[in-house]
Coordinates of C-alpha atoms in Angstrom, one line a residue:
M1 CA 103.4 105.3 142.5
A2 CA 100.5 104.4 140.3
L3 CA 100.7 105.9 136.9
P4 CA 98.0 106.2 134.4
S5 CA 97.9 103.2 132.0
S6 CA 97.6 105.6 129.1
F7 CA 100.9 107.4 130.1
L8 CA 102.6 104.1 130.0
E9 CA 101.3 103.0 126.8
E10 CA 102.4 106.3 125.1
L11 CA 105.8 105.9 126.8
N12 CA 106.2 102.3 125.4
A13 CA 104.8 103.8 122.0
R14 CA 107.7 106.4 121.9
T15 CA 110.4 103.8 122.9
P16 CA 112.0 102.0 120.2
L17 CA 112.4 98.6 121.9
A18 CA 114.9 97.0 119.5
A19 CA 117.3 100.2 119.8
L20 CA 116.9 100.0 123.7
I21 CA 117.6 96.3 124.0
G22 CA 120.4 96.5 121.2
R23 CA 122.4 98.6 123.5
R24 CA 123.1 95.3 125.7
V25 CA 122.2 92.5 123.3
R26 CA 123.6 92.0 119.8
L27 CA 120.3 91.9 117.7
A28 CA 120.0 90.6 114.1
R29 CA 116.8 91.6 112.0
S30 CA 114.5 88.7 111.1
G31 CA 111.6 89.8 109.0
R32 CA 110.0 92.7 111.0
Q33 CA 111.4 91.4 114.3
W34 CA 114.7 91.1 115.8
K35 CA 116.5 88.1 117.5
G36 CA 119.5 87.6 119.5
C37 CA 120.8 85.6 122.6
C38 CA 119.0 86.1 125.8
P39 CA 120.5 88.7 128.2
F40 CA 118.8 86.7 131.0
H41 CA 120.3 83.0 130.6
D42 CA 123.3 81.5 129.0
E43 CA 122.6 80.5 125.4
S44 CA 124.6 79.8 122.3
T45 CA 121.6 79.6 119.7
P46 CA 119.4 82.8 119.6
S47 CA 115.9 82.2 121.4
F48 CA 115.4 86.0 122.4
W49 CA 112.8 87.7 120.1
V50 CA 112.0 91.5 120.0
Y51 CA 108.9 92.9 118.6
E52 CA 107.7 96.6 118.2
D53 CA 106.2 96.7 121.6
G54 CA 107.7 93.6 123.7
Y55 CA 110.3 91.1 123.9
H56 CA 110.1 87.3 124.6
C57 CA 112.7 84.4 125.2
F58 CA 111.6 81.0 124.3
G59 CA 114.3 79.5 126.3
C60 CA 113.8 80.9 129.6
G61 CA 110.5 82.5 129.2
A62 CA 111.5 86.1 130.1
H63 CA 109.0 88.6 128.5
G64 CA 108.1 92.2 129.0
D65 CA 108.2 95.9 127.7
A66 CA 110.7 98.7 127.8
V67 CA 110.1 99.2 131.5
S68 CA 110.6 96.0 132.6
F69 CA 113.7 95.3 130.5
L70 CA 115.4 98.3 132.3
M71 CA 114.0 96.8 135.6
Q72 CA 115.5 93.4 134.9
T73 CA 118.7 94.4 133.5
Q74 CA 119.6 97.6 135.6
G75 CA 118.1 96.7 138.7
A76 CA 116.2 99.8 138.5
S77 CA 112.9 100.3 140.4
F78 CA 109.6 100.6 138.2
I79 CA 109.7 104.6 138.8
E80 CA 113.4 104.8 138.0
A81 CA 112.9 102.9 134.9
V82 CA 109.8 105.0 133.9
E83 CA 111.8 108.3 134.6
Q84 CA 114.8 106.9 132.3
L85 CA 112.6 106.4 129.5
A86 CA 110.6 109.4 130.0
A87 CA 113.7 111.7 129.8
E88 CA 114.7 109.8 126.6
A89 CA 111.3 110.1 124.9
G90 CA 111.0 113.7 125.9
V91 CA 107.8 113.3 127.8
E92 CA 107.1 114.3 131.4
V93 CA 106.0 111.8 134.1
P94 CA 102.6 112.9 135.4
K95 CA 102.5 113.9 139.2
P96 CA 100.5 111.8 141.3
S97 CA 97.4 113.3 142.2
P98 CA 93.8 112.4 143.3
E99 CA 92.5 113.6 139.7
A100 CA 95.0 111.3 138.0
A101 CA 94.0 108.2 140.2
A102 CA 90.2 109.0 139.7
A103 CA 90.7 109.3 135.9
E104 CA 92.5 106.0 135.9
K105 CA 89.8 104.4 137.9
R106 CA 87.1 105.7 135.5
R107 CA 89.0 104.1 132.5
K108 CA 89.2 100.8 134.2
D109 CA 85.3 101.0 135.1
L110 CA 84.6 102.1 131.5
G111 CA 86.5 99.2 130.1
A112 CA 84.5 96.9 132.4
V113 CA 81.3 98.3 131.3
L114 CA 82.2 97.6 127.6
E115 CA 83.3 94.1 128.3
A116 CA 79.8 93.4 130.0
A117 CA 78.2 94.9 127.0
Q118 CA 80.2 92.9 124.5
A119 CA 79.3 89.5 126.7
S120 CA 75.7 90.6 126.4
F121 CA 75.7 91.2 122.7
H122 CA 77.5 88.0 121.8
R123 CA 75.1 86.0 124.0
R124 CA 72.0 87.5 122.5
L125 CA 73.4 86.7 118.8
F126 CA 73.0 83.0 119.6
L127 CA 69.3 83.3 121.1
P128 CA 66.2 82.7 119.1
E129 CA 65.9 86.6 119.0
G130 CA 69.3 87.0 117.3
R131 CA 68.5 84.5 114.4
Q132 CA 68.2 87.3 111.7
A133 CA 71.4 88.8 112.7
L134 CA 73.1 85.5 112.8
D135 CA 71.7 84.5 109.4
Y136 CA 72.9 87.7 108.1
L137 CA 76.6 86.9 109.2
C138 CA 76.6 83.4 108.1
N139 CA 75.2 84.5 104.6
R140 CA 78.0 86.8 104.4
G141 CA 80.1 83.8 104.5
L142 CA 81.4 83.9 108.3
A143 CA 82.0 80.7 110.0
K144 CA 80.8 80.4 113.8
E145 CA 84.2 80.1 114.7
T146 CA 85.1 83.4 113.0
I147 CA 82.0 85.3 114.6
R148 CA 83.3 83.9 118.1
Q149 CA 86.9 85.0 117.4
F150 CA 85.9 88.7 116.7
G151 CA 83.2 88.8 119.4
L152 CA 80.6 89.8 117.0
G153 CA 77.0 90.2 118.8
W154 CA 73.5 91.6 118.4
T155 CA 71.8 94.4 120.5
G156 CA 68.4 93.2 120.2
E157 CA 65.4 95.4 120.0
R158 CA 65.7 98.8 121.6
G159 CA 65.6 98.4 125.5
A160 CA 67.0 95.2 125.6
Q161 CA 70.7 95.9 126.1
T162 CA 69.7 98.6 128.8
G163 CA 67.8 95.8 130.5
D164 CA 70.7 93.4 130.6
L165 CA 73.2 95.7 131.6
S166 CA 71.0 97.2 134.4
R167 CA 70.6 93.9 135.9
E168 CA 74.3 93.7 136.2
G169 CA 74.3 96.9 138.2
I170 CA 75.6 99.3 135.6
A171 CA 73.9 102.6 135.8
Q172 CA 72.7 104.5 132.7
D173 CA 75.2 107.4 133.5
Q174 CA 78.0 104.8 132.9
L175 CA 76.5 103.6 129.6
V176 CA 76.4 107.4 128.4
E177 CA 79.9 107.7 129.5
A178 CA 80.9 104.5 127.6
G179 CA 79.2 105.6 124.3
L180 CA 76.4 103.0 124.6
M181 CA 73.6 105.6 125.4
R182 CA 73.2 109.2 124.6
R183 CA 71.5 112.0 126.4
D184 CA 69.5 114.5 124.5
E185 CA 71.0 117.8 125.4
Q186 CA 67.5 119.6 125.0
T187 CA 65.1 117.2 126.8
G188 CA 67.5 115.3 129.1
R189 CA 66.1 112.0 127.7
I190 CA 68.5 109.2 127.7
F191 CA 68.4 106.5 124.8
E192 CA 70.4 103.8 123.3
F193 CA 73.1 104.7 120.9
F194 CA 72.8 101.2 119.0
A195 CA 69.8 99.4 118.6
N196 CA 69.0 96.4 116.1
R197 CA 72.3 96.3 115.0
V198 CA 75.1 93.5 114.5
M199 CA 77.7 94.8 116.8
F200 CA 81.4 94.7 116.3
P201 CA 83.8 95.3 119.2
I202 CA 86.5 97.7 118.4
R203 CA 89.6 97.1 120.5
D204 CA 92.9 98.8 121.2
R205 CA 96.2 97.6 120.4
R206 CA 96.4 95.3 123.4
G207 CA 93.0 93.7 122.9
R208 CA 90.9 95.6 125.2
I209 CA 87.5 96.9 124.1
I210 CA 87.2 100.6 123.9
S211 CA 83.9 100.9 121.7
F212 CA 81.8 99.3 119.1
G213 CA 80.6 99.7 115.5
G214 CA 77.2 98.7 114.6
R215 CA 75.5 97.6 111.4
I216 CA 71.7 97.7 111.1
I217 CA 69.7 94.8 110.0
G218 CA 67.1 95.9 107.5
D219 CA 66.9 99.1 105.4
G220 CA 67.4 101.8 108.0
Q221 CA 70.2 104.3 107.9
P222 CA 73.1 104.9 108.5
K223 CA 73.9 101.5 107.6
Y224 CA 76.9 101.5 109.9
V225 CA 77.6 103.5 112.8
N226 CA 80.7 103.7 115.3
G227 CA 80.5 104.8 118.9
P228 CA 81.3 108.3 120.1
D229 CA 84.4 109.5 121.1
T230 CA 84.9 108.7 124.9
A231 CA 87.6 108.6 127.4
L232 CA 88.8 105.4 125.9
F233 CA 88.1 105.7 122.2
A234 CA 88.8 108.3 119.5
K235 CA 88.1 107.5 115.9
R236 CA 91.1 109.5 114.5
R237 CA 93.4 107.5 116.4
N238 CA 92.2 103.8 116.3
L239 CA 92.0 101.2 113.7
Y240 CA 89.6 98.1 113.5
A241 CA 91.4 94.6 114.4
L242 CA 94.7 96.2 115.3
D243 CA 95.3 93.9 118.1
L244 CA 94.7 90.9 115.6
A245 CA 97.0 92.5 112.9
R246 CA 99.9 92.9 115.4
Q247 CA 99.8 89.0 116.1
G248 CA 99.3 88.4 112.1
I249 CA 102.6 90.4 111.2
R250 CA 104.4 88.7 114.1
N251 CA 103.3 85.3 112.2
G252 CA 104.6 86.6 108.9
G253 CA 101.6 88.4 107.6
L254 CA 101.4 91.6 105.4
L255 CA 99.9 94.6 106.7
V256 CA 96.9 95.6 104.6
V257 CA 94.5 98.5 105.0
V258 CA 90.8 97.9 103.6
E259 CA 87.8 100.1 104.1
G260 CA 85.5 98.2 106.5
Y261 CA 84.8 95.6 109.2
M262 CA 83.5 92.8 107.1
D263 CA 86.3 93.3 104.8
V264 CA 88.7 92.8 107.5
I265 CA 86.9 89.7 109.0
A266 CA 86.7 88.2 105.4
L267 CA 90.3 88.5 105.0
A268 CA 91.2 87.1 108.4
Q269 CA 89.0 84.1 107.6
A270 CA 90.7 83.6 104.5
G271 CA 94.1 83.6 105.9
F272 CA 95.1 87.4 105.7
G273 CA 95.3 88.0 109.5
A274 CA 97.1 91.3 109.3
A275 CA 94.2 93.5 108.0
V276 CA 92.8 96.6 109.6
A277 CA 90.5 99.2 108.7
P278 CA 89.8 102.9 109.7
L279 CA 86.6 103.6 111.7
G280 CA 84.3 105.2 109.3
T281 CA 86.6 108.2 108.2
A282 CA 89.4 108.8 105.7
L283 CA 92.8 107.6 107.0
T284 CA 94.3 110.0 109.5
Q285 CA 97.8 111.0 110.4
E286 CA 97.5 109.3 113.6
Q287 CA 96.4 106.1 112.1
F288 CA 99.3 106.3 109.6
Q289 CA 101.7 106.6 112.6
E290 CA 100.0 103.4 114.0
L291 CA 100.4 101.5 110.8
W292 CA 104.0 102.3 110.6
R293 CA 104.8 101.1 114.1
L294 CA 103.6 97.7 112.6
S295 CA 105.2 97.8 109.2
S296 CA 107.5 100.0 107.1
A297 CA 105.4 99.6 103.8
P298 CA 101.5 98.8 104.5
V299 CA 99.3 98.1 101.7
L300 CA 96.3 100.5 101.1
C301 CA 93.7 98.6 99.3
F302 CA 91.0 100.8 97.5
D303 CA 88.1 100.1 95.2
G304 CA 88.9 100.2 91.7
D305 CA 86.6 103.0 90.8
A306 CA 86.6 106.8 90.5
A307 CA 85.9 107.1 94.3
G308 CA 88.6 104.7 95.2
A309 CA 90.9 106.7 93.1
R310 CA 90.1 109.8 95.0
A311 CA 90.4 108.0 98.5
A312 CA 93.9 106.8 97.2
A313 CA 94.9 110.2 96.4
R314 CA 93.7 111.7 99.7
A315 CA 95.5 109.2 101.7
A316 CA 98.8 109.4 99.6
E317 CA 98.9 113.2 99.8
L318 CA 98.3 113.2 103.6
A319 CA 100.9 110.6 104.1
L320 CA 103.6 112.8 101.9
P321 CA 104.9 114.8 104.9
M322 CA 105.7 111.9 107.0
L323 CA 107.4 109.7 104.6
A324 CA 110.9 108.7 105.4
P325 CA 113.3 106.0 104.1
E326 CA 111.8 103.5 106.6
R327 CA 108.1 104.6 106.3
T328 CA 106.4 104.4 102.9
L329 CA 103.0 102.9 101.4
R330 CA 102.0 100.7 98.6
L331 CA 98.7 101.0 96.7
A332 CA 96.7 98.4 95.5
S333 CA 93.4 98.5 93.5
L334 CA 90.4 95.9 93.4
P335 CA 88.8 95.1 90.2
A336 CA 85.8 97.3 89.5
G337 CA 82.8 96.5 91.4
E338 CA 84.6 94.2 94.0
D339 CA 85.6 94.8 97.6
P340 CA 87.8 92.3 99.5
D341 CA 84.7 90.4 101.1
T342 CA 82.9 89.8 97.7
L343 CA 86.4 89.1 95.8
I344 CA 87.3 86.5 98.2
R345 CA 83.7 84.7 98.1
R346 CA 84.0 84.6 94.4
H347 CA 87.6 83.9 93.7
G348 CA 89.1 82.8 97.1
A349 CA 92.2 83.9 98.7
A350 CA 94.1 83.5 95.5
G351 CA 92.1 86.4 94.2
F352 CA 92.9 88.8 96.8
Q353 CA 96.5 87.7 96.9
S354 CA 96.9 88.8 93.2
V355 CA 95.7 92.2 94.1
V356 CA 98.1 92.4 96.8
D357 CA 100.9 91.3 94.8
S358 CA 100.0 94.1 92.2
A359 CA 100.5 96.9 94.8
R360 CA 102.7 99.6 93.5
P361 CA 105.1 101.9 95.2
L362 CA 103.9 105.2 96.4
A363 CA 105.9 107.2 94.1
E364 CA 104.5 105.1 91.0
A365 CA 100.9 105.1 92.0
L366 CA 101.1 109.0 93.0
Y367 CA 102.1 109.8 89.6
E368 CA 99.3 108.1 87.9
L369 CA 96.9 109.7 90.5
M370 CA 98.1 113.0 89.7
G371 CA 96.8 112.7 86.2
D372 CA 99.3 112.7 83.3
P373 CA 97.7 114.5 80.6
G374 CA 99.7 112.4 77.9
V375 CA 102.2 113.2 75.2
G376 CA 99.8 114.8 72.9
A377 CA 98.5 117.5 75.6
A378 CA 99.0 121.0 75.4
P379 CA 102.2 122.5 76.8
E380 CA 100.4 124.2 79.4
Q381 CA 98.7 120.9 80.6
R382 CA 102.0 119.2 80.6
E383 CA 103.6 122.0 82.5
A384 CA 100.7 122.2 85.1
F385 CA 101.0 118.4 85.7
K386 CA 104.9 118.7 86.2
K387 CA 104.1 121.5 88.8
R388 CA 101.7 119.1 90.6
L389 CA 104.4 116.4 90.8
M390 CA 107.1 118.9 92.2
G391 CA 104.6 120.2 94.6
A392 CA 103.9 116.6 95.8
A393 CA 107.6 115.8 96.2
G394 CA 108.1 119.2 97.9
R395 CA 105.5 118.3 100.8
I396 CA 107.9 115.3 101.7
S397 CA 109.7 116.7 105.0
D398 CA 112.7 114.3 104.6
R399 CA 114.7 116.4 102.3
G400 CA 116.8 113.6 100.8
L401 CA 113.7 111.6 100.0
S402 CA 111.9 114.6 98.5
S403 CA 114.8 114.8 96.2
E404 CA 114.5 111.1 95.4
Y405 CA 110.8 111.7 94.5
R406 CA 111.7 114.6 92.1
K407 CA 114.0 112.7 90.5
A408 CA 111.8 109.7 90.1
F409 CA 108.8 112.1 88.8
L410 CA 110.9 113.8 86.4
D411 CA 112.5 110.8 85.1
R412 CA 109.3 109.4 84.3
Y413 CA 107.7 112.6 83.1
Y414 CA 110.4 112.8 80.2
A415 CA 110.4 109.2 79.5
S416 CA 106.6 109.6 78.7
R417 CA 107.3 111.9 75.7
R418 CA 108.1 110.6 72.3
N419 CA 111.8 110.4 71.5
R420 CA 112.1 112.4 68.4
F421 CA 116.0 111.4 67.8
G422 CA 115.7 107.7 67.7
P423 CA 117.7 105.3 70.1
P424 CA 121.5 106.2 70.5
P425 CA 123.9 104.8 68.2
P426 CA 126.1 102.0 69.6
R427 CA 129.2 102.9 71.6
L428 CA 132.6 102.3 70.1
Q429 CA 135.5 101.0 72.2
P430 CA 137.0 103.9 74.3
R431 CA 140.5 105.1 73.2
P432 CA 143.0 106.1 75.9
P433 CA 142.5 109.5 77.4
L434 CA 144.0 112.5 75.8
K435 CA 146.0 115.1 77.6
L436 CA 144.7 118.7 77.2
D437 CA 146.6 122.1 77.2
A438 CA 144.7 125.1 78.7
V439 CA 143.2 125.9 75.1
A440 CA 142.1 122.4 74.4
A441 CA 140.4 122.4 78.1
E442 CA 138.5 125.5 77.4
R443 CA 137.3 124.1 74.2
V444 CA 135.8 121.1 76.0
R445 CA 134.2 123.2 78.6
I446 CA 132.5 125.1 75.7
L447 CA 131.5 121.9 73.9
T448 CA 129.9 120.8 77.4
A449 CA 127.9 123.8 77.6
I450 CA 126.8 123.4 74.0
L451 CA 125.5 119.6 74.8
L452 CA 123.8 121.0 78.1
R453 CA 121.7 123.2 75.6
H454 CA 121.5 120.8 72.7
P455 CA 121.7 117.3 74.3
A456 CA 120.7 115.6 71.0
L457 CA 124.2 116.4 69.8
I458 CA 125.8 113.9 72.3
H459 CA 125.5 110.9 70.1
C460 CA 127.3 112.7 67.3
V461 CA 130.6 113.6 69.4
D462 CA 130.1 111.0 72.3
H463 CA 133.1 108.7 71.1
A464 CA 135.6 111.9 71.3
Y465 CA 133.9 113.4 74.1
S466 CA 134.0 110.4 76.4
T467 CA 137.8 110.0 75.9
V468 CA 139.1 113.4 76.7
E469 CA 140.9 113.8 80.3
L470 CA 138.8 116.3 82.2
P471 CA 139.3 117.8 85.6
P472 CA 137.0 115.9 88.5
P473 CA 134.1 118.3 88.4
L474 CA 133.7 118.3 84.8
N475 CA 134.3 114.5 84.7
R476 CA 131.6 114.0 87.2
L477 CA 129.2 116.4 84.9
R478 CA 130.1 114.4 81.8
K479 CA 129.6 110.9 83.4
T480 CA 126.2 111.9 84.8
L481 CA 125.2 113.5 81.2
R482 CA 126.3 110.4 79.2
E483 CA 124.3 108.1 81.6
W484 CA 121.2 110.2 81.3
A485 CA 121.4 110.3 77.6
D486 CA 121.6 106.5 77.5
R487 CA 118.3 106.0 79.1
A488 CA 116.4 109.2 78.2
D489 CA 113.5 108.5 75.6
V490 CA 113.7 112.5 74.8
L491 CA 116.9 114.6 74.9
D492 CA 115.7 117.9 76.3
S493 CA 117.8 120.6 77.6
A494 CA 115.3 121.5 80.4
A495 CA 115.1 117.9 81.4
L496 CA 118.9 117.2 81.3
I497 CA 119.5 120.3 83.6
D498 CA 116.8 119.3 86.2
H499 CA 118.5 116.0 86.3
L500 CA 121.9 117.4 86.9
T501 CA 120.6 119.7 89.5
L502 CA 118.7 117.2 91.4
S503 CA 122.1 115.0 91.0
G504 CA 123.9 117.7 93.0
L505 CA 125.8 119.2 90.0
T506 CA 124.2 122.8 90.2
V507 CA 127.7 124.4 90.5
E508 CA 129.3 122.3 87.8
V509 CA 126.4 123.0 85.5
E510 CA 126.8 126.9 86.2
Q511 CA 130.6 126.6 85.6
A512 CA 130.2 124.9 82.3
L513 CA 127.7 127.3 80.8
G514 CA 129.8 130.3 82.2
A515 CA 132.8 129.2 80.1
V516 CA 131.1 130.3 76.8
P517 CA 132.0 133.6 75.5
F518 CA 128.8 134.0 73.5
P519 CA 125.2 133.4 74.0
L520 CA 123.9 130.0 73.4
P521 CA 120.7 129.6 71.3

């Protein structure tokens, strides 16, 4: 039976292909891909490669997706393979119906309309009437080969595109449905959505045109506009140049997220073939999921001004709940007054490469974006800042990663304070452990409690304290306490207890403090 292409795309997106193929083939990671010996012919040198959405054997030519792999290896029919994958992915296979068939035909027809429009726009760009638009692109530093690679075009004056497409038998209602024309709800009049604009085809991950973006030539507003949401296109879900970025990553490129179309195109022309951009909106959760399908640590590149910092903070906070050990971000800031396009034109590919090389891990960047008030700030400001940090870490759904972020934030928070006690003295050579009787053991517990409340004393008693034999729980506590004291810039009781708690030593801390028969100051 025929199934909607949108369902099959979702099914493949939900299926971790390397894990599926890894059940039958021993795979080894190679960069972002996996490789192994082909299951479809005998070989001793691996030539079978698995990508995020497909496989290919460079020996025998076998290729396909999750569905075709099950069909070829298990002898399953198409529908049997689909049903197996759907059951594992937790999705329901749509029932055949006239409505589903009609919707699928509608999607194909809309795709054909958009392909015809792109061909018309691209052809018109190289006609005499498109000279102003072509000059604009060339003056922005784009080679004609790049213009052709991205399929850029020109709408012509108002009415030109409608005339071109109507001569190909495309009705106005189809143009409205494809997002190329708009109907005024009050008057019923139909008018072109794009006019007098340079056109940027927007493609899905498989390279099919799903909409357009347009940049006006002249002083009109808005400068950039994207097509409306349609049956094929949703701004929240798609990214500009996603299809090219997938290929760029396969070729070893680094996934970089920039602001606009021209940034992406300039980067591609300069050799950064794995750049994408959101479509006129801030990054969304759906777009983050799409990015992480391609890379475990994409680089978000923002302007180096206040607006760029705000955009970076919004993106980082939106991503927090979705972070996992295999899903993170890095943040890079451009020099003030530059965007990727201008930076490359002034300083070449090396200029942008230096920006990418300076990208910071998310935890480090987020700490700075949260606005550290500094050592001299009032206690209230410092505490408010710490609460913001803990709140950010708490929004991470992965509990283990959330704990690691809290540790990283607290370590940096306390390291930023001035050390009032100077560096620790050098350690003496350890003596053999001393055996303790019950009374001596109780004294060590009390000493541990005192050090928890007054960690600055650790360097006064460390040589003796470190050589006493302790039961395992207290020994773990002592080991963690001494390691923390060695690297802490300020020996603060609250910071120490926070660190021990985050290290899983809550019970040991409570037992040590409970051993004191008198209140500690």
